[in-house]
PDB file of C-alpha atoms in Angstrom:
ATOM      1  CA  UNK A   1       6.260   5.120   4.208  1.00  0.00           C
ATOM      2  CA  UNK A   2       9.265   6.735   5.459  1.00  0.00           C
ATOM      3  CA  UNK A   3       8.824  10.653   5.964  1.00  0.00           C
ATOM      4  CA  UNK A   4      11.402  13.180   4.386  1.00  0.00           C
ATOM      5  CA  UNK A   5      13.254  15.284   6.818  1.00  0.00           C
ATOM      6  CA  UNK A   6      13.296  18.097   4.936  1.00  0.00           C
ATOM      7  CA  UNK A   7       9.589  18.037   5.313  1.00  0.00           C
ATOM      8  CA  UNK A   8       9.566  17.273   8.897  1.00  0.00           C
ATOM      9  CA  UNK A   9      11.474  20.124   9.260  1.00  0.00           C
ATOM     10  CA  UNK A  10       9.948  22.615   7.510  1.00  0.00           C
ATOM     11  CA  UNK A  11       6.663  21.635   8.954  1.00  0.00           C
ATOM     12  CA  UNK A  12       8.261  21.876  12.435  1.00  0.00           C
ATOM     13  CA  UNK A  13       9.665  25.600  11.907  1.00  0.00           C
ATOM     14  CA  UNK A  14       6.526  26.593  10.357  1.00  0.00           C
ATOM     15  CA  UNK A  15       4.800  25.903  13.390  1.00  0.00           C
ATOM     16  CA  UNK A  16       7.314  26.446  15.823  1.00  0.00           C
ATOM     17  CA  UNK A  17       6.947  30.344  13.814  1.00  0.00           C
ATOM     18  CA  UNK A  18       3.309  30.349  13.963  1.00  0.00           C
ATOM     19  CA  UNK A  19       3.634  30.127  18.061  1.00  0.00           C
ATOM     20  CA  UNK A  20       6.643  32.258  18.783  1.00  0.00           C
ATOM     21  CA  UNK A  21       6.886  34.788  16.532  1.00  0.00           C
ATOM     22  CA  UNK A  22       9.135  37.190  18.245  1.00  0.00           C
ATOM     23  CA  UNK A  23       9.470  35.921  21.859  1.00  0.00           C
ATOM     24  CA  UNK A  24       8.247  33.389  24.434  1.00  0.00           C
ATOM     25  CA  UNK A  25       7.025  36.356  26.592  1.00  0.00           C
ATOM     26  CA  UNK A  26       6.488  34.137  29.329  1.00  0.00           C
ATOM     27  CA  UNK A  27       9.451  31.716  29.251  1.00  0.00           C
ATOM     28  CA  UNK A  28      12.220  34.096  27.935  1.00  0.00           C
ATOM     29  CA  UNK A  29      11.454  36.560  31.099  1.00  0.00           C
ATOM     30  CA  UNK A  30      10.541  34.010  33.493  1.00  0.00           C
ATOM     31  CA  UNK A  31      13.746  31.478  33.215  1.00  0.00           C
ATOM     32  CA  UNK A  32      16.956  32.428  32.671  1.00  0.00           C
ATOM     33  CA  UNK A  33      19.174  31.158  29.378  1.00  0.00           C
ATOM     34  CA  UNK A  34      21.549  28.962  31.142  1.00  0.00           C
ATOM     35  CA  UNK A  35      19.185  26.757  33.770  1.00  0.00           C
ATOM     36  CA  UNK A  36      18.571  23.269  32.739  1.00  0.00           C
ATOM     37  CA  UNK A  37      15.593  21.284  33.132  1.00  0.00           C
ATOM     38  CA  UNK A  38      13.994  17.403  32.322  1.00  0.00           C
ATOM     39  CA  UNK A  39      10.761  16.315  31.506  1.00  0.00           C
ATOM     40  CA  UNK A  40       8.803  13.775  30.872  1.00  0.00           C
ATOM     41  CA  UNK A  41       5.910  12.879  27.805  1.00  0.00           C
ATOM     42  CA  UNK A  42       3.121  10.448  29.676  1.00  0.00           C
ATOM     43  CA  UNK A  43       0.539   8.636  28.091  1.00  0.00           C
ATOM     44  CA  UNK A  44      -2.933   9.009  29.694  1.00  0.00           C
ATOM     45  CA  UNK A  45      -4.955   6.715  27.155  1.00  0.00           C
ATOM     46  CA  UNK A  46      -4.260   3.242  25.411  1.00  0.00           C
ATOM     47  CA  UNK A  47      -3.359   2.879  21.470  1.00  0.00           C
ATOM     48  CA  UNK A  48      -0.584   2.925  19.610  1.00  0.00           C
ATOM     49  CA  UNK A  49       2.011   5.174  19.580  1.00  0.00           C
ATOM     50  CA  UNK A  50       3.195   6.977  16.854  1.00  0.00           C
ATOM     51  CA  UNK A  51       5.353  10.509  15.656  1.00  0.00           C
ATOM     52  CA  UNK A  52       7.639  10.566  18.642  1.00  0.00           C
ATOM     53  CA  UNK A  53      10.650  10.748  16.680  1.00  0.00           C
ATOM     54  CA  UNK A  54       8.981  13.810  15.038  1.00  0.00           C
ATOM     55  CA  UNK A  55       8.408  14.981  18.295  1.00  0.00           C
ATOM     56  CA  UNK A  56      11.713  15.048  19.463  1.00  0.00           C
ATOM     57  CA  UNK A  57      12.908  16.927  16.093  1.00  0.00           C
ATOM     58  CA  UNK A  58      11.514  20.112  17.794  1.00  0.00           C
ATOM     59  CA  UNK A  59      13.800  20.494  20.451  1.00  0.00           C
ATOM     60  CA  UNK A  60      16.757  19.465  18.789  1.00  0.00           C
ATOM     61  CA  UNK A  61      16.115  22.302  16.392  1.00  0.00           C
ATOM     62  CA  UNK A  62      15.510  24.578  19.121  1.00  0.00           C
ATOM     63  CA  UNK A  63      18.454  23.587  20.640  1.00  0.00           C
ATOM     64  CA  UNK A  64      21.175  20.954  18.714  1.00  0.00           C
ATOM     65  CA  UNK A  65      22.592  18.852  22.270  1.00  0.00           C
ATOM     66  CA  UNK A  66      19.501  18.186  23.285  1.00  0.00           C
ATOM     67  CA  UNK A  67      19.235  15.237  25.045  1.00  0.00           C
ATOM     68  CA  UNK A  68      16.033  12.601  24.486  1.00  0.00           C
ATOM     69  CA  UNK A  69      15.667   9.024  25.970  1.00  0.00           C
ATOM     70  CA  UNK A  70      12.488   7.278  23.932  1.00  0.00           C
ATOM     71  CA  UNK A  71      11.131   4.476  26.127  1.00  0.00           C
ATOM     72  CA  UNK A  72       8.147   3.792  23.720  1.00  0.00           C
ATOM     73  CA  UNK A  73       8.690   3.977  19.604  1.00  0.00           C
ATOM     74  CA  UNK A  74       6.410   4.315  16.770  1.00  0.00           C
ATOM     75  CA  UNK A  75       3.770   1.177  16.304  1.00  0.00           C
ATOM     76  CA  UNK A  76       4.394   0.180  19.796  1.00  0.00           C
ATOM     77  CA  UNK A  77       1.592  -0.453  22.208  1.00  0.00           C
ATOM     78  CA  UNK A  78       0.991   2.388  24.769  1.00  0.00           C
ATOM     79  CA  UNK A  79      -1.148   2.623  27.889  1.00  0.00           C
ATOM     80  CA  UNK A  80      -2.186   4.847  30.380  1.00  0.00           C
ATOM     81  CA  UNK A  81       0.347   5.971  32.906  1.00  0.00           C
ATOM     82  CA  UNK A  82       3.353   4.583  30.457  1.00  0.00           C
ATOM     83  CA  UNK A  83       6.042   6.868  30.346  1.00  0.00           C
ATOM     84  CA  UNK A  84       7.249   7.692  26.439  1.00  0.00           C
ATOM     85  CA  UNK A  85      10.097   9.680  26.722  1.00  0.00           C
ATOM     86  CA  UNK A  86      12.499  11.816  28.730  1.00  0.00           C
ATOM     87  CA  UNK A  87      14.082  14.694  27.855  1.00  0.00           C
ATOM     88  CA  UNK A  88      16.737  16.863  29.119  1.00  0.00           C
ATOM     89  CA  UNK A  89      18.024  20.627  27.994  1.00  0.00           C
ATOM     90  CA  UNK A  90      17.562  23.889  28.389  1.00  0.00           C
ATOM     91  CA  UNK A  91      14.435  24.774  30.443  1.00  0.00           C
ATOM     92  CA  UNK A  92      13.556  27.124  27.878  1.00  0.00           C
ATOM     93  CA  UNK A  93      13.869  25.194  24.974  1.00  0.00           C
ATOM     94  CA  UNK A  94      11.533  22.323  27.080  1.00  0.00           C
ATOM     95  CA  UNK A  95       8.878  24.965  27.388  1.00  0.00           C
ATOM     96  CA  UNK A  96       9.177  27.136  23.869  1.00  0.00           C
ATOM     97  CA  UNK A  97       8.629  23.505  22.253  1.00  0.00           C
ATOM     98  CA  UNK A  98       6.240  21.585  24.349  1.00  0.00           C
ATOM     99  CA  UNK A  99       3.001  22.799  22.888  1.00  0.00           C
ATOM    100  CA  UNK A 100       4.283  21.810  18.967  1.00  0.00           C
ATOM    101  CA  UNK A 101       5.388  18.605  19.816  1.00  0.00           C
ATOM    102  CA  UNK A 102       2.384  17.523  21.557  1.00  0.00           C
ATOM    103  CA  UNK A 103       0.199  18.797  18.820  1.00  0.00           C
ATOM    104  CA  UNK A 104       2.134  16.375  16.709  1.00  0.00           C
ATOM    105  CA  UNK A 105       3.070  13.544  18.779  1.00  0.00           C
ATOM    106  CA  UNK A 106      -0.696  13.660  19.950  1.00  0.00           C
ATOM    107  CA  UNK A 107      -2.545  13.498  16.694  1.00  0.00           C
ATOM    108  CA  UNK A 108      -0.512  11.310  14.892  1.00  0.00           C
ATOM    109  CA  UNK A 109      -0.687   9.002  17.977  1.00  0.00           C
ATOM    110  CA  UNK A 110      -4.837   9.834  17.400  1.00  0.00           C
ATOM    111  CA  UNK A 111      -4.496   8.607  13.738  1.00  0.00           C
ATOM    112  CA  UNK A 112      -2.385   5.456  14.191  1.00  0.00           C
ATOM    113  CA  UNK A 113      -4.703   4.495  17.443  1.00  0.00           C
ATOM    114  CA  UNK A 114      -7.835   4.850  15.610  1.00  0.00           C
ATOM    115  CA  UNK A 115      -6.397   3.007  12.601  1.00  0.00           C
ATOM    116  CA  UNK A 116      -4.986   0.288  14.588  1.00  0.00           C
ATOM    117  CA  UNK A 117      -8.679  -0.563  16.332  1.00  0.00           C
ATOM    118  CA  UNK A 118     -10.280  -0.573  12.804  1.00  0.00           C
ATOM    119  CA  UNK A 119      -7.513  -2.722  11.531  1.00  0.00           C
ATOM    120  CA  UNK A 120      -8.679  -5.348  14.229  1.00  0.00           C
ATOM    121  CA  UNK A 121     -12.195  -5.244  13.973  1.00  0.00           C
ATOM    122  CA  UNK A 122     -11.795  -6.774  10.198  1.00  0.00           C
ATOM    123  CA  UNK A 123      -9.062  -9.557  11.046  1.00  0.00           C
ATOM    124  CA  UNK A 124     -10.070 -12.367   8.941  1.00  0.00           C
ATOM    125  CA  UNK A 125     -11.543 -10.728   5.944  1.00  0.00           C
ATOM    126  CA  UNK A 126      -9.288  -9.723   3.108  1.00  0.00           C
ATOM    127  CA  UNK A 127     -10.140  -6.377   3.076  1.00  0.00           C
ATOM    128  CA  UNK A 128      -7.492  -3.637   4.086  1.00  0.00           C
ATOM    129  CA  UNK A 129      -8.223  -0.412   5.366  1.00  0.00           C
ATOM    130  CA  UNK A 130      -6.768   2.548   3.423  1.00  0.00           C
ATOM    131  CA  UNK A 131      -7.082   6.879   4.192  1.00  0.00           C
ATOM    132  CA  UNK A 132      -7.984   8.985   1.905  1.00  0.00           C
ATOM    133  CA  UNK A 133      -6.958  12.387   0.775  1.00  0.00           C
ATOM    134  CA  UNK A 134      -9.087  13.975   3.445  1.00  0.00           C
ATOM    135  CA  UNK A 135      -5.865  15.508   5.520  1.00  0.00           C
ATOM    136  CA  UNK A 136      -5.445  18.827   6.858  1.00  0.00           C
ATOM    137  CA  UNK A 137      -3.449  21.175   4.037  1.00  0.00           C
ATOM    138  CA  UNK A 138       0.628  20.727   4.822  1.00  0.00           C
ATOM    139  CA  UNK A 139       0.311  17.956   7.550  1.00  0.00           C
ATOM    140  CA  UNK A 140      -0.504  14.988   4.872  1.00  0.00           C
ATOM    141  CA  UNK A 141       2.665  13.034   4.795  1.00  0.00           C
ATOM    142  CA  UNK A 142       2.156  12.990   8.546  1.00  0.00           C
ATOM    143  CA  UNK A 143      -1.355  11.520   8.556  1.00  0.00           C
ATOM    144  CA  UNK A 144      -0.680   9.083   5.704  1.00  0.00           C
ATOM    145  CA  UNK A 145       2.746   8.066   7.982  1.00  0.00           C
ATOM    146  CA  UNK A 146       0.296   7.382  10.912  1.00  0.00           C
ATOM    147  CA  UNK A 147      -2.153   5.517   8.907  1.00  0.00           C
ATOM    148  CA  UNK A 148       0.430   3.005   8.148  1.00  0.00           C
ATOM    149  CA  UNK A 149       1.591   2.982  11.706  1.00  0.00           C
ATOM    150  CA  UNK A 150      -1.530   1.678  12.979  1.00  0.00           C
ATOM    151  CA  UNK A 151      -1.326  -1.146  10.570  1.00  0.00           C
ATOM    152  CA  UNK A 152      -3.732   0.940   7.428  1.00  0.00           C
ATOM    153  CA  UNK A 153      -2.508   1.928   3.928  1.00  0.00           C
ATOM    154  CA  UNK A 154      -2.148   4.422   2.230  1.00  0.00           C
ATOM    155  CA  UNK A 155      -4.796   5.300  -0.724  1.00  0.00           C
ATOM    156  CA  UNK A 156      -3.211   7.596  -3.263  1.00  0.00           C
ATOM    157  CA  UNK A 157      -0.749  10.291  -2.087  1.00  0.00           C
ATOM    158  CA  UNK A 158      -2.089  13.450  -4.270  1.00  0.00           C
ATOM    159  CA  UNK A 159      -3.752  14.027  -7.698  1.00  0.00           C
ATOM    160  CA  UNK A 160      -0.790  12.945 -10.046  1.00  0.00           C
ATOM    161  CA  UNK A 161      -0.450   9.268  -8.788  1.00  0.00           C
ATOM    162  CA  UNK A 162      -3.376   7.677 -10.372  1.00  0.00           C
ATOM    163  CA  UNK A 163      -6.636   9.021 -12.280  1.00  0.00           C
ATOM    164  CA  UNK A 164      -9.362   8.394 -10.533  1.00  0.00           C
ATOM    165  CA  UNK A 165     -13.099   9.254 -12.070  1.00  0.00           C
ATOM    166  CA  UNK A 166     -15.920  10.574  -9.666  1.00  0.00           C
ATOM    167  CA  UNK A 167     -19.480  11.495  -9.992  1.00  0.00           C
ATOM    168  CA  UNK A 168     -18.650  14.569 -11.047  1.00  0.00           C
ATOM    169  CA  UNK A 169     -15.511  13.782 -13.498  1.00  0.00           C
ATOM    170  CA  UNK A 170     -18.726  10.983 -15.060  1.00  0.00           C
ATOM    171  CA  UNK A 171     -20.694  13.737 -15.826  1.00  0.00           C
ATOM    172  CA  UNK A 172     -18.483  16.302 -16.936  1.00  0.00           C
ATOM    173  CA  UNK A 173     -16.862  13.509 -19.029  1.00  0.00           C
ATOM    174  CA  UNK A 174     -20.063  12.196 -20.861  1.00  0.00           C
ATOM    175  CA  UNK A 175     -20.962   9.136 -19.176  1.00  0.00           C
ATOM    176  CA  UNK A 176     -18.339   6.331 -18.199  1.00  0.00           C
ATOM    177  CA  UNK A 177     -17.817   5.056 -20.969  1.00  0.00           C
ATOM    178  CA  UNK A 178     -17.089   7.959 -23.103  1.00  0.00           C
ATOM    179  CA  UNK A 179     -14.953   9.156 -20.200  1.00  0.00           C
ATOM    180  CA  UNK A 180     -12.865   5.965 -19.623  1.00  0.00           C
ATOM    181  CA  UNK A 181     -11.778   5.707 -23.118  1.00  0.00           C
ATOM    182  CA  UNK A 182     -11.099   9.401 -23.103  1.00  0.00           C
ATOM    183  CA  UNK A 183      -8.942   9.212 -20.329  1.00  0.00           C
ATOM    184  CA  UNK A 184      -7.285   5.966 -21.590  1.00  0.00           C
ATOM    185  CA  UNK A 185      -5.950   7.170 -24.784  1.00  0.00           C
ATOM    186  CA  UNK A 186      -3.660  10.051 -22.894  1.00  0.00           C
ATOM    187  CA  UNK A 187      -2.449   7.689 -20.176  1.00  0.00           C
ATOM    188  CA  UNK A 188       0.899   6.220 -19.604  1.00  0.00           C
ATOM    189  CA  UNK A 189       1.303   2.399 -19.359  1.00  0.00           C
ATOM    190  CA  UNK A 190       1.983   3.393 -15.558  1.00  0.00           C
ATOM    191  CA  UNK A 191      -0.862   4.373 -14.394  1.00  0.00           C
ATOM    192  CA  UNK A 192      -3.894   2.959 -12.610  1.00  0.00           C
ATOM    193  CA  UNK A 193      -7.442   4.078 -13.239  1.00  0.00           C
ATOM    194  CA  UNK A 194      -9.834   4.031 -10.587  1.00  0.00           C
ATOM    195  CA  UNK A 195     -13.964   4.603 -11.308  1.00  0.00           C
ATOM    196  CA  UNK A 196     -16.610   5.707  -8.534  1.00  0.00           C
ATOM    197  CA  UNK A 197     -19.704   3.624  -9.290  1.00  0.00           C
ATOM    198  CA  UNK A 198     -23.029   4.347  -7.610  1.00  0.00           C
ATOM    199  CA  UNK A 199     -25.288   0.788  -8.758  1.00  0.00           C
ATOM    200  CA  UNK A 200     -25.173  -1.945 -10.123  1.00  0.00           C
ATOM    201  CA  UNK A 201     -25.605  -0.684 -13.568  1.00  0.00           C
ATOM    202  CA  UNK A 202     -22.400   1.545 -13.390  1.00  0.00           C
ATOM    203  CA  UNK A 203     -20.460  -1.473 -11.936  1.00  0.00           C
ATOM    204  CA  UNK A 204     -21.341  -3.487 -15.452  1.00  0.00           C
ATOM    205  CA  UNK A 205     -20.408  -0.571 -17.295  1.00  0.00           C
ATOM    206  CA  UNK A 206     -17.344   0.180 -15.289  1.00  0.00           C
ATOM    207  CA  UNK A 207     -16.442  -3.649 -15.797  1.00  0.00           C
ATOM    208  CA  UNK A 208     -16.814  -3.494 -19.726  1.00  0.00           C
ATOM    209  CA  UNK A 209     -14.071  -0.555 -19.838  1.00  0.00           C
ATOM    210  CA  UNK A 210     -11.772  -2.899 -17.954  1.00  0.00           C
ATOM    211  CA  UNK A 211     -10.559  -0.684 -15.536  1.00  0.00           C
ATOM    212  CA  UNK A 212      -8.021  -1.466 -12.630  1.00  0.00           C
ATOM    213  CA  UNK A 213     -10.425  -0.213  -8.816  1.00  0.00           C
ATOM    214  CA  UNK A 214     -13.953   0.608  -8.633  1.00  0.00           C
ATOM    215  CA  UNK A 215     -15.090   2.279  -5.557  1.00  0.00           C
ATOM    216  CA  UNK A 216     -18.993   1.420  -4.462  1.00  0.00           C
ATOM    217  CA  UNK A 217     -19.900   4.598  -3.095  1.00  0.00           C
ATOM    218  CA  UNK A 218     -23.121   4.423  -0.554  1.00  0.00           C
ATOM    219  CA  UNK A 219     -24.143   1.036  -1.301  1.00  0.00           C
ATOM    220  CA  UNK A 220     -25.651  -1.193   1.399  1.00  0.00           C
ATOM    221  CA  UNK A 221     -24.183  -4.370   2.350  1.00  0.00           C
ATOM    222  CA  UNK A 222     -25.962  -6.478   0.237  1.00  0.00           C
ATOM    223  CA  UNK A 223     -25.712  -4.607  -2.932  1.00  0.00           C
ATOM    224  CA  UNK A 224     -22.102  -4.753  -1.919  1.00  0.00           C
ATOM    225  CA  UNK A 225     -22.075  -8.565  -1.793  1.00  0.00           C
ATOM    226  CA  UNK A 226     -23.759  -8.606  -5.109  1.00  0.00           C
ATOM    227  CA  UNK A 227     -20.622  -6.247  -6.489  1.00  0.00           C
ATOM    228  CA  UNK A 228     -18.345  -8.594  -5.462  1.00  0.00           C
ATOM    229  CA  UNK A 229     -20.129 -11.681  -7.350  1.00  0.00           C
ATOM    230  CA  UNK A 230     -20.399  -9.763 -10.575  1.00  0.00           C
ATOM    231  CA  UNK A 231     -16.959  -8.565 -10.582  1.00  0.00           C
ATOM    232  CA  UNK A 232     -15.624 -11.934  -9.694  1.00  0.00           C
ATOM    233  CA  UNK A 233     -11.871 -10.465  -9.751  1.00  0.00           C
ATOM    234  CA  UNK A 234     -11.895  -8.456 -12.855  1.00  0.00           C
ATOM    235  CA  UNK A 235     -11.442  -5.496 -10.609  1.00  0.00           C
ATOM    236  CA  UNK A 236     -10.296  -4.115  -6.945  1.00  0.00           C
ATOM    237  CA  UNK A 237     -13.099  -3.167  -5.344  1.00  0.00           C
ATOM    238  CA  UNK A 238     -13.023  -0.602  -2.928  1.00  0.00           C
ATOM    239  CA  UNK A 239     -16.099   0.320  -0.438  1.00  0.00           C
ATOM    240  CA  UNK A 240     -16.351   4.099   0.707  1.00  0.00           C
ATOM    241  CA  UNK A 241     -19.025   6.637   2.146  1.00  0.00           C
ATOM    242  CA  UNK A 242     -19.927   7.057   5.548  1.00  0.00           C
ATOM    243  CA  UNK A 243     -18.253   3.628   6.839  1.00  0.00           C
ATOM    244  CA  UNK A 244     -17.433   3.903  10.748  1.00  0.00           C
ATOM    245  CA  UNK A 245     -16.362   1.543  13.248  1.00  0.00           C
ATOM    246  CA  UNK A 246     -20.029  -0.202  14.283  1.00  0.00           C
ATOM    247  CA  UNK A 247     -20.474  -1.053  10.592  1.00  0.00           C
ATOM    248  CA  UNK A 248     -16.980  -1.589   8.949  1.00  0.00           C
ATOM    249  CA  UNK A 249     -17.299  -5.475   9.871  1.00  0.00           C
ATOM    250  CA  UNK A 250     -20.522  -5.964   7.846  1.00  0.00           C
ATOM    251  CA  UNK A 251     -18.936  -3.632   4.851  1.00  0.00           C
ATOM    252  CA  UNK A 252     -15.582  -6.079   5.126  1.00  0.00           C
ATOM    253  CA  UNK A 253     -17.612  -9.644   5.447  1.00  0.00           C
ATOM    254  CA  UNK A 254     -19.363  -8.612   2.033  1.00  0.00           C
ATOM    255  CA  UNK A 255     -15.770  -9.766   0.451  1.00  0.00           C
ATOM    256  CA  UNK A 256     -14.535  -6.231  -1.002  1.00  0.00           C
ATOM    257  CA  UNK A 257     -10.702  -5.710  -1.241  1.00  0.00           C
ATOM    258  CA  UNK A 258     -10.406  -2.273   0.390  1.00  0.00           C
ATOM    259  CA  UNK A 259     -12.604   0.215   2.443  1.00  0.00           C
ATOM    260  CA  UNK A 260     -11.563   3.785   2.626  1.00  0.00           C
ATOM    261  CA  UNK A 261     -12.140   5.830   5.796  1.00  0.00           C
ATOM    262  CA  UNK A 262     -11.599   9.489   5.398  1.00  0.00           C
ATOM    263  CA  UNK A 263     -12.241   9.687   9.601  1.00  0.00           C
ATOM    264  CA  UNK A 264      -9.023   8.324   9.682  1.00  0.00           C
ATOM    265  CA  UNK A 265      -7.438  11.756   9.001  1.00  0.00           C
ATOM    266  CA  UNK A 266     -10.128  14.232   8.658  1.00  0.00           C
ATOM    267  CA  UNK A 267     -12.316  13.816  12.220  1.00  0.00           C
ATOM    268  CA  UNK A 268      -9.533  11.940  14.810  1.00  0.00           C
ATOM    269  CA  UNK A 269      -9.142  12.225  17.956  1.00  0.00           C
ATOM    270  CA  UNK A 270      -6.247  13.491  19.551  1.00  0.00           C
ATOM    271  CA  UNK A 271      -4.557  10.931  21.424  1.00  0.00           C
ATOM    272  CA  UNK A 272      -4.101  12.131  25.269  1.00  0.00           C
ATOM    273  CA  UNK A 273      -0.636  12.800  26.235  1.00  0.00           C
ATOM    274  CA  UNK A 274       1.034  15.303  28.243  1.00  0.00           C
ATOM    275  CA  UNK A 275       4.517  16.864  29.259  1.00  0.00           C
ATOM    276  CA  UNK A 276       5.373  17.212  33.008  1.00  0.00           C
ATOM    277  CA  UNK A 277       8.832  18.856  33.783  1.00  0.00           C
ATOM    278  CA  UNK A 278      10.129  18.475  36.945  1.00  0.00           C
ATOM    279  CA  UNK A 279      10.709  20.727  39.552  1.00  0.00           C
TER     280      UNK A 279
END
């Protein structure tokens, strides 16, 4: 995934509004406009890295010659004490845009750490480990960008890439059945269709209306391995609900194709890094 500057910027100004919306009234009367300053970003936990470029984006459109030296990129291996960056400019621009690009650099380093250590823990089974649409409104490219990072991938982006039937879409639909074929007849040759199934019984159903993923919501492991023998690769199947990082192995050894984490992007936590300027 490769994020759109236009986005990155916007994103950056909204924030960058949101925290000085006049002035710095700390900064702009405490240093004057023309002293200069460095600084540098230092890890203080272990993961994997990931938004610095973003992070640097805010001072350059603070100030446009500001100078950046990145020591550690995105999807590299970080630990504790490991210095990520330097940067030199003005002093003010260092401090006006410290708190936004930690807030970024920090929880997209959060996301891609988290997904990274998940990733691991099912080497050797085939499943992957996607997000989910579970983001925080406005920052979603940026989580989904951080997913991949850490080595996940990326579920659907937004509501117009693929249908995708849940409980509740079932039972406002009339059943599976009636709702698959509905939904089939006003489809483009394009597009994937992805069903939520709660038992066994939906998965036969589900199976019969030939559709491309079917999610097992809340099943145990062994009704999981069970999925997977019925299906026998008529469909992706992708596990979901309440999966975290003491149970993913089990959910992954029962042979499914993808598990879904929404923790990925909804509940992480921020990665520990801080700015020290020099004196």
């Amino acid at each position: 995934m490769i994020l759109n500057k236009f986005y990155v910027d916007d994103l950056i100004k909204t924030a960058l509004l949101e925290d000085i919306n006049y002035i710095d009234t700390t900064t702009d009367y405490l240093i004057p406009e023309e002293q200069e300053g460095e600084a540098i970003f230092l890890s203080k936990a272990d993961g994997v890295l990931c938004g610095i470029e973003v992070a640097m984006r805010v001072f350059t459109l603070l100030q446009p010659d500001f100078d950046y030296e990145i020591y550690i990129n995105d999807g590299e291996a970080v630990k504790s004490g490991d210095i990520i960056a330097k940067v030199k400019g003005k002093t003010r621009t260092i401090l006006k845009g410290e708190r936004t690009a930690l807030n970024l650099l920090q929880h997209m380093s959060g996301i891609a750490s988290m997904t990274n250590r998940i990733v691991k823990i099912v080497e050797g089974t085939k499943a992957s480990i996607v997000d989910t649409r579970k983001t925080l409104p406005g920052m979603r490219p940026l989580q989904k960008y951080a997913v991949t990072v850490g080595g996940g991938k990326n579920h659907r982006y937004n509501l117009s890439d693929a249908a995708m039937l849940k409980d509740n879409h079932i039972d406002a639909g009339g059943g599976i059945t009636n709702a698959v074929t509905s939904l089939k007849k006003k489809l483009g040759h394009m597009t994937k269709v992805e069903l939520e199934v709660r038992n066994l019984e939906e998965l036969k159903e589900a199976l019969s209306v030939d559709v491309d993923v079917i999610m097992l919501d809340n099943m145990d492991n062994e009704t999981m391995k069970k999925a997977v023998e019925l299906t026998n690769g008529k469909a992706v199947l992708e596990a979901s609900g309440g999966i975290t990082e003491e149970t993913i192995r089990g959910v992954a050894e029962t042979g499914v194709d993808v598990i879904s984490i929404g923790a990925l992007t909804h509940s992480v936590k921020a990665f520990d890094i801080s700015l020290k300027i020099s004196k």
